[in-house]
Short mmCIF file of C-alpha atoms in Angstrom, two decimals:
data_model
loop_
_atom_site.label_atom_id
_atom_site.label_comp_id
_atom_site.label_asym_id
_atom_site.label_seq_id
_atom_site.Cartn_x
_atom_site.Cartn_y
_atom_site.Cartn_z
CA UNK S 554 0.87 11.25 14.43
CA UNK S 555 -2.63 11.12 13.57
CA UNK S 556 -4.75 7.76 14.30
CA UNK S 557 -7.77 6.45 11.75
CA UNK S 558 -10.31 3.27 12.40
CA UNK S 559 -9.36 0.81 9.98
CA UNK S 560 -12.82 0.12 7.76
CA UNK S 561 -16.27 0.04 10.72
CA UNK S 562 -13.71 -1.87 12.69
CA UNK S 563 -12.42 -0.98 16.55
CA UNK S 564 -8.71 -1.00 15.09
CA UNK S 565 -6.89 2.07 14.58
CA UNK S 566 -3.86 2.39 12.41
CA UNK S 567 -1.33 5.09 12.09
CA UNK S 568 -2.38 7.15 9.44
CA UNK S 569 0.82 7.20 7.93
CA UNK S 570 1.77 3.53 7.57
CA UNK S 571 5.53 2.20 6.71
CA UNK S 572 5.63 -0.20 3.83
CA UNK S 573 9.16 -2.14 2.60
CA UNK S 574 7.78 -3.25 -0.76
CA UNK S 575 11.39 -2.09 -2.85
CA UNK S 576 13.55 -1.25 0.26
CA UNK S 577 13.97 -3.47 2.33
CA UNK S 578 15.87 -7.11 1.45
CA UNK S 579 16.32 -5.16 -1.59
CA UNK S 580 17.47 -1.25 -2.52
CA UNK S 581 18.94 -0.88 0.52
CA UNK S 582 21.19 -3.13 3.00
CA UNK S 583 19.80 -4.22 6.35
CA UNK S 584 20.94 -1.26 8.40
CA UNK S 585 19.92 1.17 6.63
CA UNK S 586 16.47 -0.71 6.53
CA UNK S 587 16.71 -0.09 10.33
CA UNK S 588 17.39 3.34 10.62
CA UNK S 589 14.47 3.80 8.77
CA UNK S 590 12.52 1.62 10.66
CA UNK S 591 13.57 3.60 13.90
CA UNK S 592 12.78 6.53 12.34
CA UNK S 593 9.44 5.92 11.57
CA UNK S 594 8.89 4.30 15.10
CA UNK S 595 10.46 7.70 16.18
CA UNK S 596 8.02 9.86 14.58
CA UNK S 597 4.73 8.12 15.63
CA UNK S 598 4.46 5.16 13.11
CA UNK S 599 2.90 2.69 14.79
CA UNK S 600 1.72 0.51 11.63
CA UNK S 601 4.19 -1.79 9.10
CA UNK S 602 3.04 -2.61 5.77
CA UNK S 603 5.04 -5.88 4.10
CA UNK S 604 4.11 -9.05 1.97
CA UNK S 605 5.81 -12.53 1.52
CA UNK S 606 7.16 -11.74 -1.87
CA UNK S 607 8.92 -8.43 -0.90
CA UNK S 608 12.74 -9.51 -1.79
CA UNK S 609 11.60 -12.93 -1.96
CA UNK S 610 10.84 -13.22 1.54
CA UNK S 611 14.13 -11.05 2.80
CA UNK S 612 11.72 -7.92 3.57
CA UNK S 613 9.50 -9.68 6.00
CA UNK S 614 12.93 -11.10 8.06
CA UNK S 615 14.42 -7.69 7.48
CA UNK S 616 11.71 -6.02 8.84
CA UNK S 617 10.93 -8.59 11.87
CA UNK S 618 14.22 -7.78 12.97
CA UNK S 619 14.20 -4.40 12.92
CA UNK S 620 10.97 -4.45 15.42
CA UNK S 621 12.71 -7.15 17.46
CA UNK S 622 12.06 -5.70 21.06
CA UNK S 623 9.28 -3.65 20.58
CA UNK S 624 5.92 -4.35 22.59
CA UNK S 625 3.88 -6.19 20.29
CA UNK S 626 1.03 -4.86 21.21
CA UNK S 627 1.88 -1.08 20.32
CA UNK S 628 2.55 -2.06 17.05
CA UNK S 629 0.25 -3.34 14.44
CA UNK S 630 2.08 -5.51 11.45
CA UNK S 631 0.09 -6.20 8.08
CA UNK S 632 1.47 -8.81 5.42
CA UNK S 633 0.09 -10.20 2.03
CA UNK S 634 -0.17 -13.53 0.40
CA UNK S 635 -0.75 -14.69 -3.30
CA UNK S 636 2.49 -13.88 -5.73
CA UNK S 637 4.84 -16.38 -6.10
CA UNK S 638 6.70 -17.72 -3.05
CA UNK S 639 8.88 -21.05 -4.65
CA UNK S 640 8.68 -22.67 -7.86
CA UNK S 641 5.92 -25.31 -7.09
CA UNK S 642 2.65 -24.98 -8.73
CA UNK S 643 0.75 -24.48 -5.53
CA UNK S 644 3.55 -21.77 -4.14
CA UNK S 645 1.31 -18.99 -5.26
CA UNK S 646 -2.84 -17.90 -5.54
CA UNK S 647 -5.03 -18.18 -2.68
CA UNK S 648 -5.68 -21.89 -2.72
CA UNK S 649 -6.19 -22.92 0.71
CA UNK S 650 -3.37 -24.83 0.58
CA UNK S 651 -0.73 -21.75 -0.10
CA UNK S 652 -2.63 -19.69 2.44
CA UNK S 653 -2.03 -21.91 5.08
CA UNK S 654 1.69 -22.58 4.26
CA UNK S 655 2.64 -18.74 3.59
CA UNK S 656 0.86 -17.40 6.51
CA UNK S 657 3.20 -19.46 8.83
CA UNK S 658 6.20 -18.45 6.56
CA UNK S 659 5.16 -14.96 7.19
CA UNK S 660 4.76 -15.33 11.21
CA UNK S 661 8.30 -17.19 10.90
CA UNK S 662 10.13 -14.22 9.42
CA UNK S 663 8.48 -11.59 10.90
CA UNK S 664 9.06 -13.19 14.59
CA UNK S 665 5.30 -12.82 15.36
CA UNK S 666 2.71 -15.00 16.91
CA UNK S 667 0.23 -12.78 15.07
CA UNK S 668 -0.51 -10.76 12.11
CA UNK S 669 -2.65 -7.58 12.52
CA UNK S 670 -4.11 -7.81 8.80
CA UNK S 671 -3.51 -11.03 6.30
CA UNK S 672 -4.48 -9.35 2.90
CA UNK S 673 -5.01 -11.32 -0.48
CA UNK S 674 -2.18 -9.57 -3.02
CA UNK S 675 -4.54 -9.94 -5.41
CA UNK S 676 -7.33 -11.39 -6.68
CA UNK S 677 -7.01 -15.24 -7.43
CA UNK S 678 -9.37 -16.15 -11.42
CA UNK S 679 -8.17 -19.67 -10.43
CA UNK S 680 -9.84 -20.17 -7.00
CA UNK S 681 -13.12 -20.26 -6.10
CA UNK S 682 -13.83 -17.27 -3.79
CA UNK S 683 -15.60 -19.31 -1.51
CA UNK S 684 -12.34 -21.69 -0.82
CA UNK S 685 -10.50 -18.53 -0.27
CA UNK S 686 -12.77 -16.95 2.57
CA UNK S 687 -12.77 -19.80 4.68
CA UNK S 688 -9.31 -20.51 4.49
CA UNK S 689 -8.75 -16.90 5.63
CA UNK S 690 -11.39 -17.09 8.13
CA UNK S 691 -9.43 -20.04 9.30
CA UNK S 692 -6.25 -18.10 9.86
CA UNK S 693 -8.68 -15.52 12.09
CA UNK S 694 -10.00 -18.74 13.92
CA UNK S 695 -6.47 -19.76 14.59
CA UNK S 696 -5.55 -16.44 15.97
CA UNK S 697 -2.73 -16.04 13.45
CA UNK S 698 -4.49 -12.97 11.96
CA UNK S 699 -6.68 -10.50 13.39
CA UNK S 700 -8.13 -9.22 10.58
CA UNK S 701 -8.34 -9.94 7.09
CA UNK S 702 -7.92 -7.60 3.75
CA UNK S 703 -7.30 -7.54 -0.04
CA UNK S 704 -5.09 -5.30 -2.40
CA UNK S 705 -6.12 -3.96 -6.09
CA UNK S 706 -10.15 -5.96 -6.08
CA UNK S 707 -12.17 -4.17 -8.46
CA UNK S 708 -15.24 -3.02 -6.72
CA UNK S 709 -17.31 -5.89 -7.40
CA UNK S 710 -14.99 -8.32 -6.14
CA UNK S 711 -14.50 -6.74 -2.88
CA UNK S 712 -18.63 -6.91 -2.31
CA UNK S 713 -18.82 -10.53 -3.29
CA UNK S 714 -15.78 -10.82 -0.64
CA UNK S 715 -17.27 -9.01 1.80
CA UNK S 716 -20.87 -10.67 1.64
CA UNK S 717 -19.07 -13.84 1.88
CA UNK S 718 -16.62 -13.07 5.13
CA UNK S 719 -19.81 -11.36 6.68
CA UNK S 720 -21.12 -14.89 6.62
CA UNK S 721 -18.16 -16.80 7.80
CA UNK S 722 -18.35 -14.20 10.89
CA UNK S 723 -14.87 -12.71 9.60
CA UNK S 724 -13.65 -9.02 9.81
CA UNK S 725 -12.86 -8.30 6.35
CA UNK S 726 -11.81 -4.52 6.84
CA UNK S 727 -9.58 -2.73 4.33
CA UNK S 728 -8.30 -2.78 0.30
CA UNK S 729 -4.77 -2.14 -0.27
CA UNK S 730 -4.81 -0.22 -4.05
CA UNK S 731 -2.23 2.13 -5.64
CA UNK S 732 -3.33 5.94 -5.15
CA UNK S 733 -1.88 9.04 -5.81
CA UNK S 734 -2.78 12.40 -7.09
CA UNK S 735 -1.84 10.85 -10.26
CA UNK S 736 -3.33 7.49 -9.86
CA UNK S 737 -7.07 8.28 -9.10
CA UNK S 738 -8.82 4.59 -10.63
CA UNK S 739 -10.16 3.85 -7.28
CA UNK S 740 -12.37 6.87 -7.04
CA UNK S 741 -15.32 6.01 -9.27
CA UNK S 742 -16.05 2.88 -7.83
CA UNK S 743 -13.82 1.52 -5.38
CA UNK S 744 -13.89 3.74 -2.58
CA UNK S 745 -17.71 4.00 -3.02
CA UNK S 746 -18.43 0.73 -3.15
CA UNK S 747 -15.83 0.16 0.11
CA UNK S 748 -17.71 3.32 1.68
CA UNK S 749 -20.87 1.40 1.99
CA UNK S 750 -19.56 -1.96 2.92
CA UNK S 751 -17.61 -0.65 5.80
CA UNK S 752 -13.92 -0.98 4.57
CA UNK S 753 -10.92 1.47 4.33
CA UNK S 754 -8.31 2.16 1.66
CA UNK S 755 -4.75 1.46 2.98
CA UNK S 756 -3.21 3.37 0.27
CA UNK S 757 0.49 2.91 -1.40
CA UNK S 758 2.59 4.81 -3.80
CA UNK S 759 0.95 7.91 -2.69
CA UNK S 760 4.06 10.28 -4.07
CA UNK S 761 3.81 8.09 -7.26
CA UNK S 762 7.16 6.27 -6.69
CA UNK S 763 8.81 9.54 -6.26
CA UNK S 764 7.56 11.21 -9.04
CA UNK S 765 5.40 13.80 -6.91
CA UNK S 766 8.53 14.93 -5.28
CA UNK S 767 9.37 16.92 -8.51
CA UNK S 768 13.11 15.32 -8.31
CA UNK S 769 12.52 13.95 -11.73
CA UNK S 770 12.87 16.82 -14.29
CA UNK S 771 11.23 16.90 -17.97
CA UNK S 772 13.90 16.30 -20.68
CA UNK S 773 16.52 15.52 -17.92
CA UNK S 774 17.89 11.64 -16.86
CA UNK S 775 16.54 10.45 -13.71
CA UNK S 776 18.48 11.27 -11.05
CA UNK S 777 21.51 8.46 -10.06
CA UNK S 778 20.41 6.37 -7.71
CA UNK S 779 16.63 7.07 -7.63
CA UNK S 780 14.12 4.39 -7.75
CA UNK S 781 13.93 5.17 -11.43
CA UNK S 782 17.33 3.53 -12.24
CA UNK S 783 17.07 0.89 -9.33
CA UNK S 784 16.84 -1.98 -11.74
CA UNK S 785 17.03 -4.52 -8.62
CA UNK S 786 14.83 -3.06 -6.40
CA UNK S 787 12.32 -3.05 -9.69
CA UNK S 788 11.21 0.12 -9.07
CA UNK S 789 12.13 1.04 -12.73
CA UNK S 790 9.88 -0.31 -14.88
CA UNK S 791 6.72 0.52 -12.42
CA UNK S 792 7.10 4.08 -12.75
CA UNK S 793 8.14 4.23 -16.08
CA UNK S 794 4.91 5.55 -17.90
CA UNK S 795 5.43 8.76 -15.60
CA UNK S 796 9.69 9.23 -15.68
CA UNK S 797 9.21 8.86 -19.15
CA UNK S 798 6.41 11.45 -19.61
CA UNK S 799 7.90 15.14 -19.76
CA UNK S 800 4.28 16.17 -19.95
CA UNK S 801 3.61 14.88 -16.62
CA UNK S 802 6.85 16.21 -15.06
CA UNK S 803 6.19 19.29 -16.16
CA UNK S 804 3.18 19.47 -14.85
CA UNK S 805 4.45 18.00 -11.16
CA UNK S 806 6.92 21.07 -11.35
CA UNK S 807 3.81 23.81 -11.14
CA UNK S 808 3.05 21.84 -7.36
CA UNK S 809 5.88 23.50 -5.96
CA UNK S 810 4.19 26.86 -5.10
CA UNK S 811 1.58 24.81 -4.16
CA UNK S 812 3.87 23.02 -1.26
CA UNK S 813 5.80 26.01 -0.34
CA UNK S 814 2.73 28.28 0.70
CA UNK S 815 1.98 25.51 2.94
CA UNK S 816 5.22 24.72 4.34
CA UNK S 817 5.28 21.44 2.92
CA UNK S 818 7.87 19.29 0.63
CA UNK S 819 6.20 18.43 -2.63
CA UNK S 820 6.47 14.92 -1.16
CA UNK S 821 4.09 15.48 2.23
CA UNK S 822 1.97 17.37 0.21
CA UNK S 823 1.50 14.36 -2.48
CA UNK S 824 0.63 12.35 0.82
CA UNK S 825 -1.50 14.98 2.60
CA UNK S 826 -4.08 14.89 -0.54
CA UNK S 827 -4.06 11.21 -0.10
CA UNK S 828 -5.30 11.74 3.44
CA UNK S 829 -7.64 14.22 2.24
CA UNK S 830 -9.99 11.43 1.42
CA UNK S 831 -12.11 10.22 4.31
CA UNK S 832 -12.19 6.81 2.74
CA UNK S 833 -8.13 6.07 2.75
CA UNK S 834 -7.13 5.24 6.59
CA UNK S 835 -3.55 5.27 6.15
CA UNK S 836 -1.32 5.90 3.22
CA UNK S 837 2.28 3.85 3.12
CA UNK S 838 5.72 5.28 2.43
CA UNK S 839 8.40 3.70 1.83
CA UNK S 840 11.88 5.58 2.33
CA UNK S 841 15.78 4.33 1.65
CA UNK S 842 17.06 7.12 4.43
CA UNK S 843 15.34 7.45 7.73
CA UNK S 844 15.22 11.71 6.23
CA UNK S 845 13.08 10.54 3.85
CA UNK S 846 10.73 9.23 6.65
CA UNK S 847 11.14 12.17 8.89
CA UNK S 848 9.85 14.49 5.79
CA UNK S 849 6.77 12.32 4.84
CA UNK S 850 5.73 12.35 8.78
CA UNK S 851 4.42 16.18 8.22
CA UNK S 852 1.94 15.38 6.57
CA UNK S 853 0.36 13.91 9.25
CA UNK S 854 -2.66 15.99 10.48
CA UNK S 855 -2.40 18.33 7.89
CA UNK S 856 -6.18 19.61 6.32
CA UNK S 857 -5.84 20.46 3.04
CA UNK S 858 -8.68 23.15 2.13
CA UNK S 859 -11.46 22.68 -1.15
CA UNK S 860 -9.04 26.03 -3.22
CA UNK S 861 -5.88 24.04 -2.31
CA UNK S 862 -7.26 20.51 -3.70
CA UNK S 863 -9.03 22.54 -6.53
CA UNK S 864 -5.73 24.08 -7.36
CA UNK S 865 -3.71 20.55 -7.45
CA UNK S 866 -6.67 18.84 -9.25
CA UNK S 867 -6.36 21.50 -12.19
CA UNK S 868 -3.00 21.06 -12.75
CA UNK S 869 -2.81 17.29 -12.61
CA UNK S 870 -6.35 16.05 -13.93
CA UNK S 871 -5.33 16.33 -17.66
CA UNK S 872 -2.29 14.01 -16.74
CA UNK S 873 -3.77 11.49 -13.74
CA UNK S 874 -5.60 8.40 -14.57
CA UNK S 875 -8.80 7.61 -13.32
CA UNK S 876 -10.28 5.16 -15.77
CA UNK S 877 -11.89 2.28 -13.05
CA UNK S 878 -10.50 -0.38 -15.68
CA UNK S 879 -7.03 0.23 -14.59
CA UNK S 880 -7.99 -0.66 -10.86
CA UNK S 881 -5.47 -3.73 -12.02
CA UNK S 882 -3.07 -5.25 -14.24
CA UNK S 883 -5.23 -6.37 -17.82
CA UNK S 884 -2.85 -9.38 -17.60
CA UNK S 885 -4.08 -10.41 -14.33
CA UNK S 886 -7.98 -10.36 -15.34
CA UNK S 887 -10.17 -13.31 -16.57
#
């Protein structure tokens, strides 16, 4: 396993990071949740990626117990904080108020004194900013958080957040967006933007919910049992646009070559090219068999040269989105 700073901060994280946003509490029972867990712990992982709405708060107990034992201090743990956590009006956004109620929920399930990173989910239209800094700082004061980060701010959010945790003598360090070799919106002006201010990109869906593993064939039903039909886990509907597109799975299917002359699954290569950007620190898998962990491991360390990149970018750029306006949901804008 290969180790990266986390933004101009002293922390390192495992590059590849294990996240339980659809497993855990959810697709897939608590033991298996373990195994997997294990098996990332097994192959170097060092750095767990959850939030207090995974599963409605069963992913955070899930995955508490599954590190149950293990010295805290060789491990670092990240949660999240804004979706909806009960059916009150305040049980959601990044009022100070919910902050300070879900962060303890969080320590609770996860059976931690600490959090490594607290990151906003989103970004709250119905808070002022300002309210939301401090009360984060707060949580750093308290020593319930270590860190601080966000997930999906457009660029110019993250510099007014940035500017105003500099202030407030807070360690804002890292942005938690989608990106994939399909899913390139953060390029134009996230990661430059997050470049100069001294923060990382802790990547997820960097196999595009499974769709860079070429398992999903043009003109063919999605496999049984892939996150495709997994109406619970709600995998379905988020990687619809792509199952749906034989244009893109086509196209995925021409990678194969690609992955084979390296020695590579079409899945560690999707998350090698991730890591191919000095910007990302870590990228997260998820996985519903501890295999599934063990595979996306190799692409740990691995350098992928300019042909290689050159050769994946041609086949995928007429099919990957990189318009900035997508950074989030429209729905979720002002």
């Amino acid at each position: 396993m290969e180790f990266r700073h986390l933004g101009r901060s002293g922390l390192k994280i495992s590059e590849i990071t294990y996240g339980n946003w659809i497993t855990h509490g959810g697709q897939v029972e608590a033991d298996a949740a373990t195994a997997c867990v294990r098996a990332a712990l097994d192959a170097g992982i060092t750095t767990f990626d959850t939030a207090d709405v995974y599963a409605e708060g069963r992913a955070e107990t899930v995955l508490g117990q599954a590190l149950a034992g293990e010295r805290r201090s060789g491990i670092e743990i990240f949660s999240k904080v804004y979706w909806p956590t009960g059916p009150g009006v305040n049980d959601r956004g990044l009022s100070r108020k919910h902050i300070m109620e879900s962060i303890d929920g969080s320590l609770q399930r996860l059976g931690t004194d600490y959090l490594d990173l607290y990151q906003a989910h989103r970004y709250d239209y119905e808070t002022p900013l300002e309210e939301t800094m401090l009360a984060f700082a707060d949580v750093v004061r308290s020593g319930k958080a270590l860190y601080i980060g966000v997930s999906e701010w457009r660029a110019e959010e993250i510099r007014a957040g940035k500017a105003l945790a500099d202030e407030l003598g807070v360690p804002l360090v890292s942005n938690q967006p989608q990106y994939s070799a399909l899913h390139r919106v953060i390029e134009a002006e996230v990661i430059p933007t997050s470049r100069e201010l001294g923060i990382s990109q802790i990547v997820f869906s960097p196999i595009a919910q499974g769709i860079l593993t070429g398992k999903y064939l043009p003109g063919q039903p999605a496999p049984e049992g892939s996150r495709a039909t997994d109406e619970k886990g709600g995998g379905a509907n988020f990687i619809a646009r792509w199952a749906n597109d034989d244009d893109v799975l086509t196209r995925v299917q021409e990678l194969k070559p690609i992955a084979e002359d390296l020695g590579l699954s079409m899945a560690a290569l999707a998350v090698a090219w991730v890591l191919s950007e000095e910007n990302v620190a870590a990228a997260i898998i998820g996985a519903s068999r501890p295999e599934q962990v063990v595979d996306n491991v190799k692409a740990a360390g691995v350098t992928l040269d300019a042909d290689v990149k050159a050769r994946i970018d041609e086949v995928l750029a007429p099919v990957a989105a990189t318009d900035p306006a997508l950074t989030v949901s429209p729905a979720k804008r002002p």
